[in-house]
PDB file of N, H, CA, C and O in Angstrom:
ATOM      1  N   MET A   1     134.584 128.171  61.155  1.00  0.00           N
ATOM      2  CA  MET A   1     133.897 128.877  62.212  1.00  0.00           C
ATOM      3  C   MET A   1     133.840 130.358  61.805  1.00  0.00           C
ATOM      4  O   MET A   1     134.841 130.970  61.433  1.00  0.00           O
ATOM      5  N   THR A   2     132.656 130.880  61.894  1.00  0.00           N
ATOM      6  H   THR A   2     131.843 130.383  62.196  1.00  0.00           H
ATOM      7  CA  THR A   2     132.472 132.282  61.501  1.00  0.00           C
ATOM      8  C   THR A   2     132.916 133.197  62.651  1.00  0.00           C
ATOM      9  O   THR A   2     132.996 132.755  63.797  1.00  0.00           O
ATOM     10  N   PRO A   3     133.199 134.450  62.354  1.00  0.00           N
ATOM     11  CA  PRO A   3     133.588 135.384  63.422  1.00  0.00           C
ATOM     12  C   PRO A   3     132.492 135.545  64.484  1.00  0.00           C
ATOM     13  O   PRO A   3     132.787 135.731  65.664  1.00  0.00           O
ATOM     14  N   GLU A   4     131.250 135.472  64.061  1.00  0.00           N
ATOM     15  H   GLU A   4     131.011 135.321  63.102  1.00  0.00           H
ATOM     16  CA  GLU A   4     130.147 135.582  65.018  1.00  0.00           C
ATOM     17  C   GLU A   4     130.145 134.394  65.981  1.00  0.00           C
ATOM     18  O   GLU A   4     129.974 134.575  67.186  1.00  0.00           O
ATOM     19  N   GLU A   5     130.332 133.195  65.463  1.00  0.00           N
ATOM     20  H   GLU A   5     130.471 133.047  64.484  1.00  0.00           H
ATOM     21  CA  GLU A   5     130.388 131.993  66.306  1.00  0.00           C
ATOM     22  C   GLU A   5     131.577 132.065  67.254  1.00  0.00           C
ATOM     23  O   GLU A   5     131.469 131.700  68.424  1.00  0.00           O
ATOM     24  N   ARG A   6     132.718 132.541  66.741  1.00  0.00           N
ATOM     25  H   ARG A   6     132.805 132.838  65.790  1.00  0.00           H
ATOM     26  CA  ARG A   6     133.919 132.669  67.568  1.00  0.00           C
ATOM     27  C   ARG A   6     133.673 133.652  68.722  1.00  0.00           C
ATOM     28  O   ARG A   6     134.094 133.401  69.851  1.00  0.00           O
ATOM     29  N   ASP A   7     132.999 134.755  68.440  1.00  0.00           N
ATOM     30  H   ASP A   7     132.657 134.958  67.522  1.00  0.00           H
ATOM     31  CA  ASP A   7     132.696 135.739  69.474  1.00  0.00           C
ATOM     32  C   ASP A   7     131.748 135.149  70.519  1.00  0.00           C
ATOM     33  O   ASP A   7     131.914 135.356  71.721  1.00  0.00           O
ATOM     34  N   ARG A   8     130.760 134.416  70.035  1.00  0.00           N
ATOM     35  H   ARG A   8     130.625 134.247  69.058  1.00  0.00           H
ATOM     36  CA  ARG A   8     129.825 133.772  70.978  1.00  0.00           C
ATOM     37  C   ARG A   8     130.551 132.758  71.844  1.00  0.00           C
ATOM     38  O   ARG A   8     130.315 132.687  73.050  1.00  0.00           O
ATOM     39  N   LEU A   9     131.443 131.965  71.233  1.00  0.00           N
ATOM     40  H   LEU A   9     131.635 132.022  70.253  1.00  0.00           H
ATOM     41  CA  LEU A   9     132.207 130.971  71.979  1.00  0.00           C
ATOM     42  C   LEU A   9     133.124 131.641  73.004  1.00  0.00           C
ATOM     43  O   LEU A   9     133.264 131.153  74.126  1.00  0.00           O
ATOM     44  N   THR A  10     133.732 132.730  72.629  1.00  0.00           N
ATOM     45  H   THR A  10     133.619 133.125  71.718  1.00  0.00           H
ATOM     46  CA  THR A  10     134.581 133.477  73.555  1.00  0.00           C
ATOM     47  C   THR A  10     133.769 133.999  74.737  1.00  0.00           C
ATOM     48  O   THR A  10     134.221 133.944  75.881  1.00  0.00           O
ATOM     49  N   ALA A  11     132.571 134.503  74.458  1.00  0.00           N
ATOM     50  H   ALA A  11     132.203 134.548  73.530  1.00  0.00           H
ATOM     51  CA  ALA A  11     131.707 134.996  75.528  1.00  0.00           C
ATOM     52  C   ALA A  11     131.305 133.867  76.476  1.00  0.00           C
ATOM     53  O   ALA A  11     131.270 134.046  77.693  1.00  0.00           O
ATOM     54  N   VAL A  12     131.006 132.713  75.906  1.00  0.00           N
ATOM     55  H   VAL A  12     131.034 132.568  74.917  1.00  0.00           H
ATOM     56  CA  VAL A  12     130.625 131.558  76.736  1.00  0.00           C
ATOM     57  C   VAL A  12     131.808 131.103  77.587  1.00  0.00           C
ATOM     58  O   VAL A  12     131.643 130.803  78.770  1.00  0.00           O
ATOM     59  N   GLU A  13     132.990 131.052  76.996  1.00  0.00           N
ATOM     60  H   GLU A  13     133.124 131.296  76.035  1.00  0.00           H
ATOM     61  CA  GLU A  13     134.172 130.639  77.757  1.00  0.00           C
ATOM     62  C   GLU A  13     134.447 131.613  78.903  1.00  0.00           C
ATOM     63  O   GLU A  13     134.824 131.196  79.998  1.00  0.00           O
ATOM     64  N   THR A  14     134.261 132.883  78.654  1.00  0.00           N
ATOM     65  H   THR A  14     133.955 133.222  77.765  1.00  0.00           H
ATOM     66  CA  THR A  14     134.462 133.883  79.707  1.00  0.00           C
ATOM     67  C   THR A  14     133.459 133.685  80.833  1.00  0.00           C
ATOM     68  O   THR A  14     133.812 133.768  82.009  1.00  0.00           O
ATOM     69  N   ARG A  15     132.223 133.425  80.475  1.00  0.00           N
ATOM     70  H   ARG A  15     131.936 133.357  79.519  1.00  0.00           H
ATOM     71  CA  ARG A  15     131.199 133.186  81.498  1.00  0.00           C
ATOM     72  C   ARG A  15     131.498 131.923  82.296  1.00  0.00           C
ATOM     73  O   ARG A  15     131.312 131.893  83.513  1.00  0.00           O
ATOM     74  N   VAL A  16     131.957 130.891  81.618  1.00  0.00           N
ATOM     75  H   VAL A  16     132.109 130.916  80.630  1.00  0.00           H
ATOM     76  CA  VAL A  16     132.286 129.633  82.296  1.00  0.00           C
ATOM     77  C   VAL A  16     133.436 129.853  83.280  1.00  0.00           C
ATOM     78  O   VAL A  16     133.399 129.341  84.399  1.00  0.00           O
ATOM     79  N   GLU A  17     134.444 130.600  82.876  1.00  0.00           N
ATOM     80  H   GLU A  17     134.474 131.016  81.967  1.00  0.00           H
ATOM     81  CA  GLU A  17     135.558 130.888  83.776  1.00  0.00           C
ATOM     82  C   GLU A  17     135.082 131.680  84.996  1.00  0.00           C
ATOM     83  O   GLU A  17     135.522 131.424  86.117  1.00  0.00           O
ATOM     84  N   THR A  18     134.190 132.635  84.775  1.00  0.00           N
ATOM     85  H   THR A  18     133.833 132.843  83.864  1.00  0.00           H
ATOM     86  CA  THR A  18     133.645 133.421  85.878  1.00  0.00           C
ATOM     87  C   THR A  18     132.841 132.533  86.821  1.00  0.00           C
ATOM     88  O   THR A  18     132.939 132.665  88.041  1.00  0.00           O
ATOM     89  N   ILE A  19     132.058 131.642  86.262  1.00  0.00           N
ATOM     90  H   ILE A  19     131.978 131.535  85.271  1.00  0.00           H
ATOM     91  CA  ILE A  19     131.257 130.724  87.083  1.00  0.00           C
ATOM     92  C   ILE A  19     132.167 129.781  87.867  1.00  0.00           C
ATOM     93  O   ILE A  19     131.882 129.472  89.024  1.00  0.00           O
ATOM     94  N   GLN A  20     133.262 129.318  87.252  1.00  0.00           N
ATOM     95  H   GLN A  20     133.493 129.568  86.311  1.00  0.00           H
ATOM     96  CA  GLN A  20     134.188 128.439  87.959  1.00  0.00           C
ATOM     97  C   GLN A  20     134.821 129.146  89.147  1.00  0.00           C
ATOM     98  O   GLN A  20     134.957 128.552  90.217  1.00  0.00           O
ATOM     99  N   ILE A  21     135.208 130.396  88.977  1.00  0.00           N
ATOM    100  H   ILE A  21     135.097 130.878  88.107  1.00  0.00           H
ATOM    101  CA  ILE A  21     135.769 131.173  90.084  1.00  0.00           C
ATOM    102  C   ILE A  21     134.726 131.331  91.185  1.00  0.00           C
ATOM    103  O   ILE A  21     135.032 131.185  92.369  1.00  0.00           O
ATOM    104  N   TRP A  22     133.504 131.628  90.788  1.00  0.00           N
ATOM    105  H   TRP A  22     133.256 131.746  89.827  1.00  0.00           H
ATOM    106  CA  TRP A  22     132.416 131.802  91.745  1.00  0.00           C
ATOM    107  C   TRP A  22     132.153 130.498  92.511  1.00  0.00           C
ATOM    108  O   TRP A  22     131.941 130.521  93.724  1.00  0.00           O
ATOM    109  N   LEU A  23     132.168 129.366  91.803  1.00  0.00           N
ATOM    110  H   LEU A  23     132.340 129.347  90.818  1.00  0.00           H
ATOM    111  CA  LEU A  23     131.939 128.078  92.457  1.00  0.00           C
ATOM    112  C   LEU A  23     133.070 127.728  93.417  1.00  0.00           C
ATOM    113  O   LEU A  23     132.817 127.156  94.477  1.00  0.00           O
ATOM    114  N   LYS A  24     134.302 128.056  93.070  1.00  0.00           N
ATOM    115  H   LYS A  24     134.508 128.520  92.208  1.00  0.00           H
ATOM    116  CA  LYS A  24     135.422 127.812  93.981  1.00  0.00           C
ATOM    117  C   LYS A  24     135.258 128.629  95.247  1.00  0.00           C
ATOM    118  O   LYS A  24     135.563 128.160  96.343  1.00  0.00           O
ATOM    119  N   SER A  25     134.779 129.847  95.095  1.00  0.00           N
ATOM    120  H   SER A  25     134.531 130.229  94.205  1.00  0.00           H
ATOM    121  CA  SER A  25     134.533 130.707  96.264  1.00  0.00           C
ATOM    122  C   SER A  25     133.456 130.099  97.151  1.00  0.00           C
ATOM    123  O   SER A  25     133.593 130.070  98.374  1.00  0.00           O
ATOM    124  N   ILE A  26     132.397 129.618  96.537  1.00  0.00           N
ATOM    125  H   ILE A  26     132.286 129.642  95.543  1.00  0.00           H
ATOM    126  CA  ILE A  26     131.311 128.979  97.297  1.00  0.00           C
ATOM    127  C   ILE A  26     131.824 127.716  97.984  1.00  0.00           C
ATOM    128  O   ILE A  26     131.474 127.451  99.133  1.00  0.00           O
ATOM    129  N   ASP A  27     132.644 126.944  97.295  1.00  0.00           N
ATOM    130  H   ASP A  27     132.929 127.159  96.361  1.00  0.00           H
ATOM    131  CA  ASP A  27     133.190 125.711  97.857  1.00  0.00           C
ATOM    132  C   ASP A  27     134.051 126.023  99.081  1.00  0.00           C
ATOM    133  O   ASP A  27     133.975 125.328 100.093  1.00  0.00           O
ATOM    134  N   HIS A  28     134.862 127.064  98.982  1.00  0.00           N
ATOM    135  H   HIS A  28     134.923 127.629  98.159  1.00  0.00           H
ATOM    136  CA  HIS A  28     135.710 127.460 100.108  1.00  0.00           C
ATOM    137  C   HIS A  28     134.850 127.887 101.299  1.00  0.00           C
ATOM    138  O   HIS A  28     135.128 127.500 102.434  1.00  0.00           O
ATOM    139  N   LYS A  29     133.822 128.674 101.047  1.00  0.00           N
ATOM    140  H   LYS A  29     133.597 128.989 100.125  1.00  0.00           H
ATOM    141  CA  LYS A  29     132.936 129.119 102.127  1.00  0.00           C
ATOM    142  C   LYS A  29     132.204 127.941 102.754  1.00  0.00           C
ATOM    143  O   LYS A  29     132.010 127.900 103.969  1.00  0.00           O
ATOM    144  N   LEU A  30     131.801 126.991 101.933  1.00  0.00           N
ATOM    145  H   LEU A  30     131.959 127.023 100.946  1.00  0.00           H
ATOM    146  CA  LEU A  30     131.121 125.808 102.447  1.00  0.00           C
ATOM    147  C   LEU A  30     132.053 124.994 103.334  1.00  0.00           C
ATOM    148  O   LEU A  30     131.634 124.490 104.376  1.00  0.00           O
ATOM    149  N   ASP A  31     133.308 124.862 102.932  1.00  0.00           N
ATOM    150  H   ASP A  31     133.649 125.272 102.086  1.00  0.00           H
ATOM    151  CA  ASP A  31     134.279 124.150 103.770  1.00  0.00           C
ATOM    152  C   ASP A  31     134.430 124.820 105.133  1.00  0.00           C
ATOM    153  O   ASP A  31     134.515 124.141 106.156  1.00  0.00           O
ATOM    154  N   GLU A  32     134.462 126.157 105.144  1.00  0.00           N
ATOM    155  H   GLU A  32     134.393 126.708 104.312  1.00  0.00           H
ATOM    156  CA  GLU A  32     134.563 126.878 106.410  1.00  0.00           C
ATOM    157  C   GLU A  32     133.323 126.654 107.276  1.00  0.00           C
ATOM    158  O   GLU A  32     133.437 126.475 108.488  1.00  0.00           O
ATOM    159  N   LEU A  33     132.149 126.664 106.662  1.00  0.00           N
ATOM    160  H   LEU A  33     132.056 126.809 105.677  1.00  0.00           H
ATOM    161  CA  LEU A  33     130.915 126.434 107.409  1.00  0.00           C
ATOM    162  C   LEU A  33     130.854 125.020 107.985  1.00  0.00           C
ATOM    163  O   LEU A  33     130.406 124.822 109.114  1.00  0.00           O
ATOM    164  N   VAL A  34     131.303 124.049 107.209  1.00  0.00           N
ATOM    165  H   VAL A  34     131.666 124.210 106.292  1.00  0.00           H
ATOM    166  CA  VAL A  34     131.313 122.664 107.694  1.00  0.00           C
ATOM    167  C   VAL A  34     132.278 122.521 108.862  1.00  0.00           C
ATOM    168  O   VAL A  34     131.972 121.846 109.845  1.00  0.00           O
ATOM    169  N   ALA A  35     133.442 123.154 108.757  1.00  0.00           N
ATOM    170  H   ALA A  35     133.691 123.702 107.958  1.00  0.00           H
ATOM    171  CA  ALA A  35     134.410 123.097 109.853  1.00  0.00           C
ATOM    172  C   ALA A  35     133.831 123.748 111.109  1.00  0.00           C
ATOM    173  O   ALA A  35     133.993 123.222 112.210  1.00  0.00           O
ATOM    174  N   ALA A  36     133.162 124.882 110.953  1.00  0.00           N
ATOM    175  H   ALA A  36     133.031 125.310 110.059  1.00  0.00           H
ATOM    176  CA  ALA A  36     132.559 125.563 112.105  1.00  0.00           C
ATOM    177  C   ALA A  36     131.447 124.705 112.710  1.00  0.00           C
ATOM    178  O   ALA A  36     131.311 124.633 113.932  1.00  0.00           O
ATOM    179  N   ALA A  37     130.663 124.063 111.866  1.00  0.00           N
ATOM    180  H   ALA A  37     130.774 124.121 110.874  1.00  0.00           H
ATOM    181  CA  ALA A  37     129.584 123.201 112.368  1.00  0.00           C
ATOM    182  C   ALA A  37     130.160 122.011 113.131  1.00  0.00           C
ATOM    183  O   ALA A  37     129.615 121.605 114.158  1.00  0.00           O
ATOM    184  N   ASN A  38     131.255 121.456 112.632  1.00  0.00           N
ATOM    185  H   ASN A  38     131.697 121.785 111.798  1.00  0.00           H
ATOM    186  CA  ASN A  38     131.876 120.326 113.329  1.00  0.00           C
ATOM    187  C   ASN A  38     132.439 120.751 114.679  1.00  0.00           C
ATOM    188  O   ASN A  38     132.352 120.001 115.652  1.00  0.00           O
ATOM    189  N   MET A  39     133.016 121.953 114.746  1.00  0.00           N
ATOM    190  H   MET A  39     133.087 122.562 113.956  1.00  0.00           H
ATOM    191  CA  MET A  39     133.505 122.447 116.033  1.00  0.00           C
ATOM    192  C   MET A  39     132.341 122.649 116.995  1.00  0.00           C
ATOM    193  O   MET A  39     132.439 122.317 118.176  1.00  0.00           O
ATOM    194  N   GLY A  40     131.255 123.186 116.491  1.00  0.00           N
ATOM    195  H   GLY A  40     131.176 123.456 115.531  1.00  0.00           H
ATOM    196  CA  GLY A  40     130.080 123.396 117.328  1.00  0.00           C
ATOM    197  C   GLY A  40     129.484 122.090 117.811  1.00  0.00           C
ATOM    198  O   GLY A  40     129.021 121.986 118.947  1.00  0.00           O
ATOM    199  N   ARG A  41     129.498 121.092 116.937  1.00  0.00           N
ATOM    200  H   ARG A  41     129.874 121.176 116.014  1.00  0.00           H
ATOM    201  CA  ARG A  41     128.946 119.799 117.327  1.00  0.00           C
ATOM    202  C   ARG A  41     129.795 119.168 118.425  1.00  0.00           C
ATOM    203  O   ARG A  41     129.256 118.563 119.352  1.00  0.00           O
ATOM    204  N   GLY A  42     131.110 119.302 118.329  1.00  0.00           N
ATOM    205  H   GLY A  42     131.548 119.793 117.576  1.00  0.00           H
ATOM    206  CA  GLY A  42     131.993 118.772 119.364  1.00  0.00           C
ATOM    207  C   GLY A  42     131.756 119.469 120.692  1.00  0.00           C
ATOM    208  O   GLY A  42     131.713 118.826 121.741  1.00  0.00           O
ATOM    209  N   ALA A  43     131.604 120.784 120.646  1.00  0.00           N
ATOM    210  H   ALA A  43     131.639 121.307 119.794  1.00  0.00           H
ATOM    211  CA  ALA A  43     131.332 121.533 121.872  1.00  0.00           C
ATOM    212  C   ALA A  43     129.994 121.114 122.465  1.00  0.00           C
ATOM    213  O   ALA A  43     129.859 120.994 123.682  1.00  0.00           O
ATOM    214  N   TRP A  44     129.017 120.894 121.611  1.00  0.00           N
ATOM    215  H   TRP A  44     129.127 120.992 120.621  1.00  0.00           H
ATOM    216  CA  TRP A  44     127.692 120.461 122.079  1.00  0.00           C
ATOM    217  C   TRP A  44     127.795 119.135 122.832  1.00  0.00           C
ATOM    218  O   TRP A  44     127.207 118.987 123.903  1.00  0.00           O
ATOM    219  N   TRP A  45     128.532 118.178 122.287  1.00  0.00           N
ATOM    220  H   TRP A  45     129.010 118.299 121.417  1.00  0.00           H
ATOM    221  CA  TRP A  45     128.643 116.875 122.948  1.00  0.00           C
ATOM    222  C   TRP A  45     129.407 116.983 124.260  1.00  0.00           C
ATOM    223  O   TRP A  45     129.075 116.298 125.228  1.00  0.00           O
ATOM    224  N   ILE A  46     130.420 117.831 124.303  1.00  0.00           N
ATOM    225  H   ILE A  46     130.689 118.388 123.517  1.00  0.00           H
ATOM    226  CA  ILE A  46     131.150 118.012 125.560  1.00  0.00           C
ATOM    227  C   ILE A  46     130.236 118.611 126.617  1.00  0.00           C
ATOM    228  O   ILE A  46     130.239 118.170 127.766  1.00  0.00           O
ATOM    229  N   ILE A  47     129.453 119.617 126.233  1.00  0.00           N
ATOM    230  H   ILE A  47     129.451 119.976 125.300  1.00  0.00           H
ATOM    231  CA  ILE A  47     128.516 120.236 127.179  1.00  0.00           C
ATOM    232  C   ILE A  47     127.507 119.207 127.670  1.00  0.00           C
ATOM    233  O   ILE A  47     127.178 119.182 128.856  1.00  0.00           O
ATOM    234  N   MET A  48     127.014 118.363 126.779  1.00  0.00           N
ATOM    235  H   MET A  48     127.280 118.384 125.816  1.00  0.00           H
ATOM    236  CA  MET A  48     126.031 117.345 127.183  1.00  0.00           C
ATOM    237  C   MET A  48     126.668 116.333 128.140  1.00  0.00           C
ATOM    238  O   MET A  48     126.024 115.915 129.102  1.00  0.00           O
ATOM    239  N   LYS A  49     127.905 115.937 127.898  1.00  0.00           N
ATOM    240  H   LYS A  49     128.428 116.277 127.116  1.00  0.00           H
ATOM    241  CA  LYS A  49     128.579 114.980 128.779  1.00  0.00           C
ATOM    242  C   LYS A  49     128.821 115.588 130.153  1.00  0.00           C
ATOM    243  O   LYS A  49     128.616 114.933 131.174  1.00  0.00           O
ATOM    244  N   ILE A  50     129.260 116.850 130.175  1.00  0.00           N
ATOM    245  H   ILE A  50     129.427 117.383 129.346  1.00  0.00           H
ATOM    246  CA  ILE A  50     129.472 117.519 131.456  1.00  0.00           C
ATOM    247  C   ILE A  50     128.144 117.657 132.196  1.00  0.00           C
ATOM    248  O   ILE A  50     128.078 117.436 133.405  1.00  0.00           O
ATOM    249  N   GLY A  51     127.101 118.017 131.480  1.00  0.00           N
ATOM    250  H   GLY A  51     127.155 118.196 130.498  1.00  0.00           H
ATOM    251  CA  GLY A  51     125.777 118.118 132.103  1.00  0.00           C
ATOM    252  C   GLY A  51     125.319 116.792 132.671  1.00  0.00           C
ATOM    253  O   GLY A  51     124.771 116.743 133.772  1.00  0.00           O
ATOM    254  N   GLY A  52     125.536 115.721 131.934  1.00  0.00           N
ATOM    255  H   GLY A  52     125.981 115.761 131.040  1.00  0.00           H
ATOM    256  CA  GLY A  52     125.169 114.384 132.427  1.00  0.00           C
ATOM    257  C   GLY A  52     125.953 114.017 133.677  1.00  0.00           C
ATOM    258  O   GLY A  52     125.406 113.444 134.620  1.00  0.00           O
ATOM    259  N   LEU A  53     127.231 114.350 133.675  1.00  0.00           N
ATOM    260  H   LEU A  53     127.674 114.815 132.909  1.00  0.00           H
ATOM    261  CA  LEU A  53     128.060 114.075 134.850  1.00  0.00           C
ATOM    262  C   LEU A  53     127.568 114.868 136.059  1.00  0.00           C
ATOM    263  O   LEU A  53     127.519 114.344 137.171  1.00  0.00           O
ATOM    264  N   LEU A  54     127.204 116.132 135.838  1.00  0.00           N
ATOM    265  H   LEU A  54     127.244 116.558 134.934  1.00  0.00           H
ATOM    266  CA  LEU A  54     126.683 116.950 136.932  1.00  0.00           C
ATOM    267  C   LEU A  54     125.365 116.391 137.476  1.00  0.00           C
ATOM    268  O   LEU A  54     125.133 116.413 138.685  1.00  0.00           O
ATOM    269  N   VAL A  55     124.517 115.898 136.597  1.00  0.00           N
ATOM    270  H   VAL A  55     124.706 115.881 135.615  1.00  0.00           H
ATOM    271  CA  VAL A  55     123.248 115.300 137.038  1.00  0.00           C
ATOM    272  C   VAL A  55     123.511 114.057 137.876  1.00  0.00           C
ATOM    273  O   VAL A  55     122.880 113.860 138.914  1.00  0.00           O
ATOM    274  N   VAL A  56     124.442 113.215 137.428  1.00  0.00           N
ATOM    275  H   VAL A  56     124.955 113.375 136.584  1.00  0.00           H
ATOM    276  CA  VAL A  56     124.763 111.998 138.175  1.00  0.00           C
ATOM    277  C   VAL A  56     125.357 112.358 139.535  1.00  0.00           C
ATOM    278  O   VAL A  56     124.989 111.762 140.547  1.00  0.00           O
ATOM    279  N   CYS A  57     126.272 113.328 139.568  1.00  0.00           N
ATOM    280  H   CYS A  57     126.570 113.813 138.746  1.00  0.00           H
ATOM    281  CA  CYS A  57     126.868 113.750 140.846  1.00  0.00           C
ATOM    282  C   CYS A  57     125.804 114.340 141.770  1.00  0.00           C
ATOM    283  O   CYS A  57     125.795 114.058 142.968  1.00  0.00           O
ATOM    284  N   GLY A  58     124.912 115.154 141.219  1.00  0.00           N
ATOM    285  H   GLY A  58     124.919 115.383 140.246  1.00  0.00           H
ATOM    286  CA  GLY A  58     123.842 115.731 142.027  1.00  0.00           C
ATOM    287  C   GLY A  58     122.927 114.667 142.589  1.00  0.00           C
ATOM    288  O   GLY A  58     122.515 114.748 143.746  1.00  0.00           O
ATOM    289  N   ALA A  59     122.607 113.674 141.790  1.00  0.00           N
ATOM    290  H   ALA A  59     122.942 113.607 140.850  1.00  0.00           H
ATOM    291  CA  ALA A  59     121.755 112.581 142.260  1.00  0.00           C
ATOM    292  C   ALA A  59     122.465 111.779 143.345  1.00  0.00           C
ATOM    293  O   ALA A  59     121.836 111.369 144.320  1.00  0.00           O
ATOM    294  N   GLY A  60     123.764 111.552 143.187  1.00  0.00           N
ATOM    295  H   GLY A  60     124.275 111.886 142.394  1.00  0.00           H
ATOM    296  CA  GLY A  60     124.528 110.821 144.203  1.00  0.00           C
ATOM    297  C   GLY A  60     124.578 111.579 145.519  1.00  0.00           C
ATOM    298  O   GLY A  60     124.421 110.989 146.588  1.00  0.00           O
ATOM    299  N   ILE A  61     124.795 112.876 145.440  1.00  0.00           N
ATOM    300  H   ILE A  61     124.922 113.355 144.572  1.00  0.00           H
ATOM    301  CA  ILE A  61     124.817 113.692 146.653  1.00  0.00           C
ATOM    302  C   ILE A  61     123.443 113.698 147.317  1.00  0.00           C
ATOM    303  O   ILE A  61     123.338 113.586 148.538  1.00  0.00           O
ATOM    304  N   ALA A  62     122.402 113.827 146.517  1.00  0.00           N
ATOM    305  H   ALA A  62     122.487 113.918 145.525  1.00  0.00           H
ATOM    306  CA  ALA A  62     121.043 113.810 147.069  1.00  0.00           C
ATOM    307  C   ALA A  62     120.755 112.470 147.738  1.00  0.00           C
ATOM    308  O   ALA A  62     120.111 112.440 148.787  1.00  0.00           O
ATOM    309  N   TRP A  63     121.207 111.381 147.168  1.00  0.00           N
ATOM    310  H   TRP A  63     121.731 111.406 146.316  1.00  0.00           H
ATOM    311  CA  TRP A  63     120.997 110.056 147.751  1.00  0.00           C
ATOM    312  C   TRP A  63     121.745 109.944 149.076  1.00  0.00           C
ATOM    313  O   TRP A  63     121.211 109.430 150.059  1.00  0.00           O
ATOM    314  N   LEU A  64     123.017 110.441 149.091  1.00  0.00           N
ATOM    315  H   LEU A  64     123.450 110.858 148.292  1.00  0.00           H
ATOM    316  CA  LEU A  64     123.809 110.399 150.325  1.00  0.00           C
ATOM    317  C   LEU A  64     123.142 111.205 151.427  1.00  0.00           C
ATOM    318  O   LEU A  64     123.021 110.737 152.559  1.00  0.00           O
ATOM    319  N   VAL A  65     122.712 112.406 151.100  1.00  0.00           N
ATOM    320  H   VAL A  65     122.810 112.786 150.180  1.00  0.00           H
ATOM    321  CA  VAL A  65     122.051 113.250 152.090  1.00  0.00           C
ATOM    322  C   VAL A  65     120.797 112.564 152.597  1.00  0.00           C
ATOM    323  O   VAL A  65     120.517 112.601 153.796  1.00  0.00           O
ATOM    324  N   ASP A  66     120.040 111.943 151.714  1.00  0.00           N
ATOM    325  H   ASP A  66     120.267 111.913 150.740  1.00  0.00           H
ATOM    326  CA  ASP A  66     118.802 111.265 152.117  1.00  0.00           C
ATOM    327  C   ASP A  66     119.119 110.098 153.055  1.00  0.00           C
ATOM    328  O   ASP A  66     118.402 109.890 154.034  1.00  0.00           O
ATOM    329  N   LYS A  67     120.182 109.333 152.774  1.00  0.00           N
ATOM    330  H   LYS A  67     120.765 109.502 151.979  1.00  0.00           H
ATOM    331  CA  LYS A  67     120.511 108.170 153.581  1.00  0.00           C
ATOM    332  C   LYS A  67     121.155 108.554 154.926  1.00  0.00           C
ATOM    333  O   LYS A  67     120.953 107.865 155.926  1.00  0.00           O
ATOM    334  N   LEU A  68     121.930 109.654 154.950  1.00  0.00           N
ATOM    335  H   LEU A  68     122.094 110.213 154.138  1.00  0.00           H
ATOM    336  CA  LEU A  68     122.609 110.046 156.177  1.00  0.00           C
ATOM    337  C   LEU A  68     121.681 110.749 157.155  1.00  0.00           C
ATOM    338  O   LEU A  68     121.909 110.658 158.362  1.00  0.00           O
ATOM    339  N   TRP A  69     120.680 111.424 156.711  1.00  0.00           N
ATOM    340  H   TRP A  69     120.495 111.498 155.732  1.00  0.00           H
ATOM    341  CA  TRP A  69     119.802 112.187 157.605  1.00  0.00           C
ATOM    342  C   TRP A  69     118.509 111.464 157.920  1.00  0.00           C
ATOM    343  O   TRP A  69     117.540 112.097 158.341  1.00  0.00           O
ATOM    344  N   LYS A  70     118.470 110.204 157.736  1.00  0.00           N
ATOM    345  H   LYS A  70     119.257 109.690 157.394  1.00  0.00           H
ATOM    346  CA  LYS A  70     117.256 109.456 158.117  1.00  0.00           C
ATOM    347  C   LYS A  70     117.526 108.608 159.305  1.00  0.00           C
ATOM    348  O   LYS A  70     116.633 107.905 159.778  1.00  0.00           O
TER     349      LYS A  70
END
């Protein structure tokens, strides 16, 4: 291996190490985003269930009022 090839290989290895660090950083950020999205999705479903319950209760009250005042 010539000194020029060795220098090129060293430069490539350095770039690969830098890219690996960068990819680990991206992977960590992606994990945080996925966790935040999952928390948001859970909150969304809870809000939808509570909303559905409120609609059912409102409809029941409206039915009772309609039946009692006729």
